[in-house]
């Protein structure tokens, strides 16, 4: 079951904050976040494995709410380099297969 | 550079043909994953191999097959190609079999004409 990401696209000015959501209709075991710039390969951001876990990566952090079966990616004080498409990948208990959402296209303008 | 090497970078072929995409994982990585990404689409998981054995299967068509060799490189074979198979095919590798960071290659862009 493919996770649902929202919003599909967002345009921000440099310095603004963004939240990208990823939700699943099935119980989640893990959530993986990747960023893909146009014409490039996806690049790993972080993995969240436990319910309620929160992780940070510079000004990019994420939370994982196991009960709500969703994860959110937070981008604080966005920089031009944050532009790209963000994908969440989810796995379910007993199944290592990672299923990616359709992505959220983030555009940062000066 | 992720350390994952995919060849060729571009491939143009006619409908009905068969092609082989090759992937060399990062040194030390045992898992190889194959993904298909169509224009403006997400990453569709095709198949995963771990240390030579098939570990997980996604929505991979019967016309597609893959294998991982003893030296851990992997090949994705696509046969009886259709126009709709045109896409970017990514290979990724990771140390473990699932819950670890995956490193993606630059992809092979397949165009079926």
mmCIF file of C-alpha atoms in Angstrom:
data_model
loop_
_atom_site.group_PDB
_atom_site.id
_atom_site.type_symbol
_atom_site.label_atom_id
_atom_site.label_comp_id
_atom_site.label_asym_id
_atom_site.label_seq_id
_atom_site.Cartn_x
_atom_site.Cartn_y
_atom_site.Cartn_z
ATOM 1 C CA UNK A 1 0.000 0.000 0.000
ATOM 2 C CA UNK A 2 1.548 3.250 -1.182
ATOM 3 C CA UNK A 3 1.836 5.949 1.510
ATOM 4 C CA UNK A 4 0.151 9.269 0.845
ATOM 5 C CA UNK A 5 2.247 12.409 0.931
ATOM 6 C CA UNK A 6 0.967 15.917 1.387
ATOM 7 C CA UNK A 7 1.231 18.492 0.086
ATOM 8 C CA UNK A 8 2.047 17.420 -3.462
ATOM 9 C CA UNK A 9 4.005 20.594 -4.050
ATOM 10 C CA UNK A 10 4.983 23.672 -2.094
ATOM 11 C CA UNK A 11 6.799 26.894 -2.921
ATOM 12 C CA UNK A 12 8.576 28.749 -0.149
ATOM 13 C CA UNK A 13 10.783 31.759 0.185
ATOM 14 C CA UNK A 14 14.246 31.214 1.575
ATOM 15 C CA UNK A 15 14.110 31.168 5.374
ATOM 16 C CA UNK A 16 10.539 29.902 5.650
ATOM 17 C CA UNK A 17 9.580 26.604 7.275
ATOM 18 C CA UNK A 18 7.907 23.619 5.669
ATOM 19 C CA UNK A 19 6.204 20.457 6.847
ATOM 20 C CA UNK A 20 5.748 17.419 4.641
ATOM 21 C CA UNK A 21 3.424 14.678 5.788
ATOM 22 C CA UNK A 22 3.426 10.978 5.014
ATOM 23 C CA UNK A 23 0.590 8.718 6.080
ATOM 24 C CA UNK A 24 -0.241 5.068 5.652
ATOM 25 C CA UNK A 25 -3.409 3.011 5.922
ATOM 26 C CA UNK A 26 -1.411 0.132 7.400
ATOM 27 C CA UNK A 27 0.572 -0.168 10.612
ATOM 28 C CA UNK A 28 4.072 1.100 10.019
ATOM 29 C CA UNK A 29 7.351 -0.364 11.128
ATOM 30 C CA UNK A 30 9.663 2.186 9.649
ATOM 31 C CA UNK A 31 9.663 5.413 7.675
ATOM 32 C CA UNK A 32 12.540 6.424 5.408
ATOM 33 C CA UNK A 33 12.953 9.932 4.003
ATOM 34 C CA UNK A 34 14.850 10.729 0.803
ATOM 35 C CA UNK A 35 15.387 13.868 -1.244
ATOM 36 C CA UNK A 36 15.810 13.826 -4.997
ATOM 37 C CA UNK A 37 17.015 16.815 -6.950
ATOM 38 C CA UNK A 38 15.993 17.090 -10.568
ATOM 39 C CA UNK A 39 17.957 14.715 -12.745
ATOM 40 C CA UNK A 40 19.774 13.170 -9.816
ATOM 41 C CA UNK A 41 19.507 10.072 -7.677
ATOM 42 C CA UNK A 42 17.568 10.095 -4.399
ATOM 43 C CA UNK A 43 19.697 10.848 -1.362
ATOM 44 C CA UNK A 44 19.035 9.429 2.083
ATOM 45 C CA UNK A 45 17.924 11.821 4.826
ATOM 46 C CA UNK A 46 16.877 9.651 7.747
ATOM 47 C CA UNK A 47 15.112 6.543 8.995
ATOM 48 C CA UNK A 48 12.637 6.455 11.848
ATOM 49 C CA UNK A 49 12.080 3.075 13.413
ATOM 50 C CA UNK A 50 10.105 3.537 16.587
ATOM 51 C CA UNK A 51 6.740 5.027 17.286
ATOM 52 C CA UNK A 52 7.068 8.535 18.592
ATOM 53 C CA UNK A 53 10.671 8.748 17.480
ATOM 54 C CA UNK A 54 12.034 12.039 16.371
ATOM 55 C CA UNK A 55 15.257 12.604 14.528
ATOM 56 C CA UNK A 56 17.187 15.596 13.341
ATOM 57 C CA UNK A 57 19.560 16.287 10.506
ATOM 58 C CA UNK A 58 20.878 19.874 10.562
ATOM 59 C CA UNK A 59 17.738 21.952 10.071
ATOM 60 C CA UNK A 60 15.760 18.990 8.822
ATOM 61 C CA UNK A 61 14.010 16.796 11.351
ATOM 62 C CA UNK A 62 11.217 14.257 11.348
ATOM 63 C CA UNK A 63 8.737 12.639 13.653
ATOM 64 C CA UNK A 64 7.015 9.276 13.519
ATOM 65 C CA UNK A 65 3.630 8.789 15.146
ATOM 66 C CA UNK A 66 3.031 5.064 15.216
ATOM 67 C CA UNK A 67 -0.554 5.367 16.449
ATOM 68 C CA UNK A 68 -1.542 7.745 13.690
ATOM 69 C CA UNK A 69 0.497 5.744 11.167
ATOM 70 C CA UNK A 70 2.157 8.860 9.914
ATOM 71 C CA UNK A 71 5.414 10.719 9.758
ATOM 72 C CA UNK A 72 6.198 14.370 9.231
ATOM 73 C CA UNK A 73 9.355 15.955 7.855
ATOM 74 C CA UNK A 74 10.176 19.428 9.139
ATOM 75 C CA UNK A 75 12.402 21.816 7.222
ATOM 76 C CA UNK A 76 13.358 24.844 9.257
ATOM 77 C CA UNK A 77 14.657 28.125 7.840
ATOM 78 C CA UNK A 78 14.752 26.599 4.388
ATOM 79 C CA UNK A 79 17.735 27.161 2.141
ATOM 80 C CA UNK A 80 17.900 27.167 -1.642
ATOM 81 C CA UNK A 81 19.670 23.818 -1.480
ATOM 82 C CA UNK A 82 16.576 22.246 0.057
ATOM 83 C CA UNK A 83 14.757 22.383 -3.252
ATOM 84 C CA UNK A 84 13.867 18.984 -4.650
ATOM 85 C CA UNK A 85 11.322 16.237 -4.379
ATOM 86 C CA UNK A 86 10.979 14.584 -1.000
ATOM 87 C CA UNK A 87 9.916 10.964 -0.813
ATOM 88 C CA UNK A 88 8.860 8.978 2.174
ATOM 89 C CA UNK A 89 9.255 5.225 2.048
ATOM 90 C CA UNK A 90 7.420 2.986 4.462
ATOM 91 C CA UNK A 91 7.695 -0.602 5.529
ATOM 92 C CA UNK A 92 5.231 -2.740 7.465
ATOM 93 C CA UNK A 93 5.844 -5.287 10.187
ATOM 94 C CA UNK A 94 7.293 -8.518 8.881
ATOM 95 C CA UNK A 95 7.893 -7.068 5.434
ATOM 96 C CA UNK A 96 11.122 -5.326 4.564
ATOM 97 C CA UNK A 97 9.807 -4.067 1.242
ATOM 98 C CA UNK A 98 9.965 -0.299 1.119
ATOM 99 C CA UNK A 99 7.080 1.421 -0.600
ATOM 100 C CA UNK A 100 7.560 5.049 -1.591
ATOM 101 C CA UNK A 101 4.990 7.785 -1.793
ATOM 102 C CA UNK A 102 4.566 9.878 -4.933
ATOM 103 C CA UNK A 103 6.686 12.657 -3.514
ATOM 104 C CA UNK A 104 6.393 16.289 -2.477
ATOM 105 C CA UNK A 105 8.036 18.813 -4.754
ATOM 106 C CA UNK A 106 9.605 21.616 -2.730
ATOM 107 C CA UNK A 107 10.742 24.787 -4.455
ATOM 108 C CA UNK A 108 12.667 27.409 -2.517
ATOM 109 C CA UNK A 109 12.886 30.846 -4.071
ATOM 110 C CA UNK A 110 15.223 33.677 -3.015
ATOM 111 C CA UNK B 1 29.215 9.914 -5.698
ATOM 112 C CA UNK B 2 27.203 7.270 -3.848
ATOM 113 C CA UNK B 3 29.559 4.446 -4.759
ATOM 114 C CA UNK B 4 26.817 2.593 -6.622
ATOM 115 C CA UNK B 5 27.544 2.212 -10.325
ATOM 116 C CA UNK B 6 24.893 1.659 -12.932
ATOM 117 C CA UNK B 7 25.487 0.971 -16.600
ATOM 118 C CA UNK B 8 24.540 2.031 -19.138
ATOM 119 C CA UNK B 9 23.394 5.566 -18.313
ATOM 120 C CA UNK B 10 21.117 5.777 -21.311
ATOM 121 C CA UNK B 11 19.518 3.091 -23.409
ATOM 122 C CA UNK B 12 17.292 3.498 -26.436
ATOM 123 C CA UNK B 13 15.708 0.394 -27.872
ATOM 124 C CA UNK B 14 12.743 -0.714 -29.924
ATOM 125 C CA UNK B 15 9.559 -2.348 -28.717
ATOM 126 C CA UNK B 16 9.809 -6.087 -28.374
ATOM 127 C CA UNK B 17 13.501 -6.045 -27.607
ATOM 128 C CA UNK B 18 15.350 -7.253 -24.526
ATOM 129 C CA UNK B 19 17.827 -5.250 -22.461
ATOM 130 C CA UNK B 20 20.023 -5.829 -19.435
ATOM 131 C CA UNK B 21 20.765 -3.181 -16.855
ATOM 132 C CA UNK B 22 23.750 -3.627 -14.609
ATOM 133 C CA UNK B 23 24.426 -2.475 -11.075
ATOM 134 C CA UNK B 24 27.557 -2.638 -8.944
ATOM 135 C CA UNK B 25 26.773 -1.962 -5.284
ATOM 136 C CA UNK B 26 28.976 -0.061 -2.863
ATOM 137 C CA UNK B 27 31.854 -2.062 -1.522
ATOM 138 C CA UNK B 28 30.633 -4.103 1.440
ATOM 139 C CA UNK B 29 26.920 -3.721 0.717
ATOM 140 C CA UNK B 30 25.049 -7.011 0.517
ATOM 141 C CA UNK B 31 21.622 -5.761 -0.505
ATOM 142 C CA UNK B 32 20.681 -4.532 -3.943
ATOM 143 C CA UNK B 33 17.309 -2.958 -4.740
ATOM 144 C CA UNK B 34 15.805 -2.099 -8.099
ATOM 145 C CA UNK B 35 13.327 0.739 -8.570
ATOM 146 C CA UNK B 36 11.453 2.095 -11.556
ATOM 147 C CA UNK B 37 10.675 5.795 -11.791
ATOM 148 C CA UNK B 38 8.420 6.973 -14.588
ATOM 149 C CA UNK B 39 8.118 10.635 -15.567
ATOM 150 C CA UNK B 40 6.951 12.669 -12.573
ATOM 151 C CA UNK B 41 6.190 9.498 -10.666
ATOM 152 C CA UNK B 42 7.431 8.110 -7.439
ATOM 153 C CA UNK B 43 9.811 5.248 -6.981
ATOM 154 C CA UNK B 44 8.218 1.912 -7.673
ATOM 155 C CA UNK B 45 9.955 -0.932 -5.897
ATOM 156 C CA UNK B 46 10.690 -3.847 -8.181
ATOM 157 C CA UNK B 47 12.843 -6.350 -6.336
ATOM 158 C CA UNK B 48 15.499 -6.771 -3.654
ATOM 159 C CA UNK B 49 18.382 -9.203 -3.388
ATOM 160 C CA UNK B 50 20.422 -9.865 -0.303
ATOM 161 C CA UNK B 51 23.707 -11.712 -0.580
ATOM 162 C CA UNK B 52 22.652 -13.460 -3.741
ATOM 163 C CA UNK B 53 19.132 -14.412 -2.756
ATOM 164 C CA UNK B 54 15.838 -12.767 -3.568
ATOM 165 C CA UNK B 55 14.613 -11.012 -0.430
ATOM 166 C CA UNK B 56 11.539 -9.034 -1.393
ATOM 167 C CA UNK B 57 9.455 -8.570 -4.485
ATOM 168 C CA UNK B 58 7.371 -5.618 -5.542
ATOM 169 C CA UNK B 59 5.198 -5.011 -8.573
ATOM 170 C CA UNK B 60 7.695 -6.485 -10.978
ATOM 171 C CA UNK B 61 6.266 -7.606 -14.287
ATOM 172 C CA UNK B 62 6.741 -11.188 -15.420
ATOM 173 C CA UNK B 63 8.658 -9.814 -18.409
ATOM 174 C CA UNK B 64 11.238 -8.483 -15.975
ATOM 175 C CA UNK B 65 13.727 -10.563 -14.036
ATOM 176 C CA UNK B 66 16.778 -9.911 -11.946
ATOM 177 C CA UNK B 67 19.615 -11.709 -10.262
ATOM 178 C CA UNK B 68 22.513 -11.004 -7.966
ATOM 179 C CA UNK B 69 25.796 -12.693 -8.713
ATOM 180 C CA UNK B 70 28.421 -14.071 -6.294
ATOM 181 C CA UNK B 71 30.433 -10.860 -6.618
ATOM 182 C CA UNK B 72 27.230 -9.055 -5.512
ATOM 183 C CA UNK B 73 26.662 -7.119 -8.690
ATOM 184 C CA UNK B 74 23.135 -7.343 -10.009
ATOM 185 C CA UNK B 75 21.442 -7.334 -13.365
ATOM 186 C CA UNK B 76 17.882 -6.413 -14.260
ATOM 187 C CA UNK B 77 16.612 -8.017 -17.443
ATOM 188 C CA UNK B 78 13.691 -6.437 -19.263
ATOM 189 C CA UNK B 79 12.179 -8.353 -22.162
ATOM 190 C CA UNK B 80 9.411 -7.890 -24.725
ATOM 191 C CA UNK B 81 9.747 -4.178 -24.103
ATOM 192 C CA UNK B 82 6.741 -1.914 -24.448
ATOM 193 C CA UNK B 83 6.526 1.860 -24.785
ATOM 194 C CA UNK B 84 5.272 2.048 -21.207
ATOM 195 C CA UNK B 85 8.499 0.538 -19.928
ATOM 196 C CA UNK B 86 10.304 3.786 -20.711
ATOM 197 C CA UNK B 87 11.500 5.063 -17.359
ATOM 198 C CA UNK B 88 14.457 5.729 -15.136
ATOM 199 C CA UNK B 89 15.632 2.557 -13.449
ATOM 200 C CA UNK B 90 17.500 2.996 -10.205
ATOM 201 C CA UNK B 91 19.600 0.532 -8.346
ATOM 202 C CA UNK B 92 20.331 1.070 -4.670
ATOM 203 C CA UNK B 93 22.453 -0.817 -2.203
ATOM 204 C CA UNK B 94 22.695 -1.095 1.536
ATOM 205 C CA UNK B 95 24.770 -2.951 4.072
ATOM 206 C CA UNK B 96 21.864 -4.733 5.689
ATOM 207 C CA UNK B 97 18.677 -6.247 4.397
ATOM 208 C CA UNK B 98 16.189 -3.574 5.278
ATOM 209 C CA UNK B 99 16.335 -0.994 7.964
ATOM 210 C CA UNK B 100 19.467 0.760 6.877
ATOM 211 C CA UNK B 101 20.411 3.697 4.708
ATOM 212 C CA UNK B 102 20.301 2.890 1.009
ATOM 213 C CA UNK B 103 22.604 4.488 -1.537
ATOM 214 C CA UNK B 104 21.242 5.056 -5.013
ATOM 215 C CA UNK B 105 23.078 4.895 -8.285
ATOM 216 C CA UNK B 106 22.595 7.564 -10.938
ATOM 217 C CA UNK B 107 20.095 5.431 -12.784
ATOM 218 C CA UNK B 108 19.686 4.062 -16.284
ATOM 219 C CA UNK B 109 17.298 5.986 -18.479
ATOM 220 C CA UNK B 110 15.514 3.549 -20.760
ATOM 221 C CA UNK B 111 13.645 4.831 -23.767
ATOM 222 C CA UNK B 112 11.566 2.378 -25.746
ATOM 223 C CA UNK B 113 10.655 3.596 -29.233
#
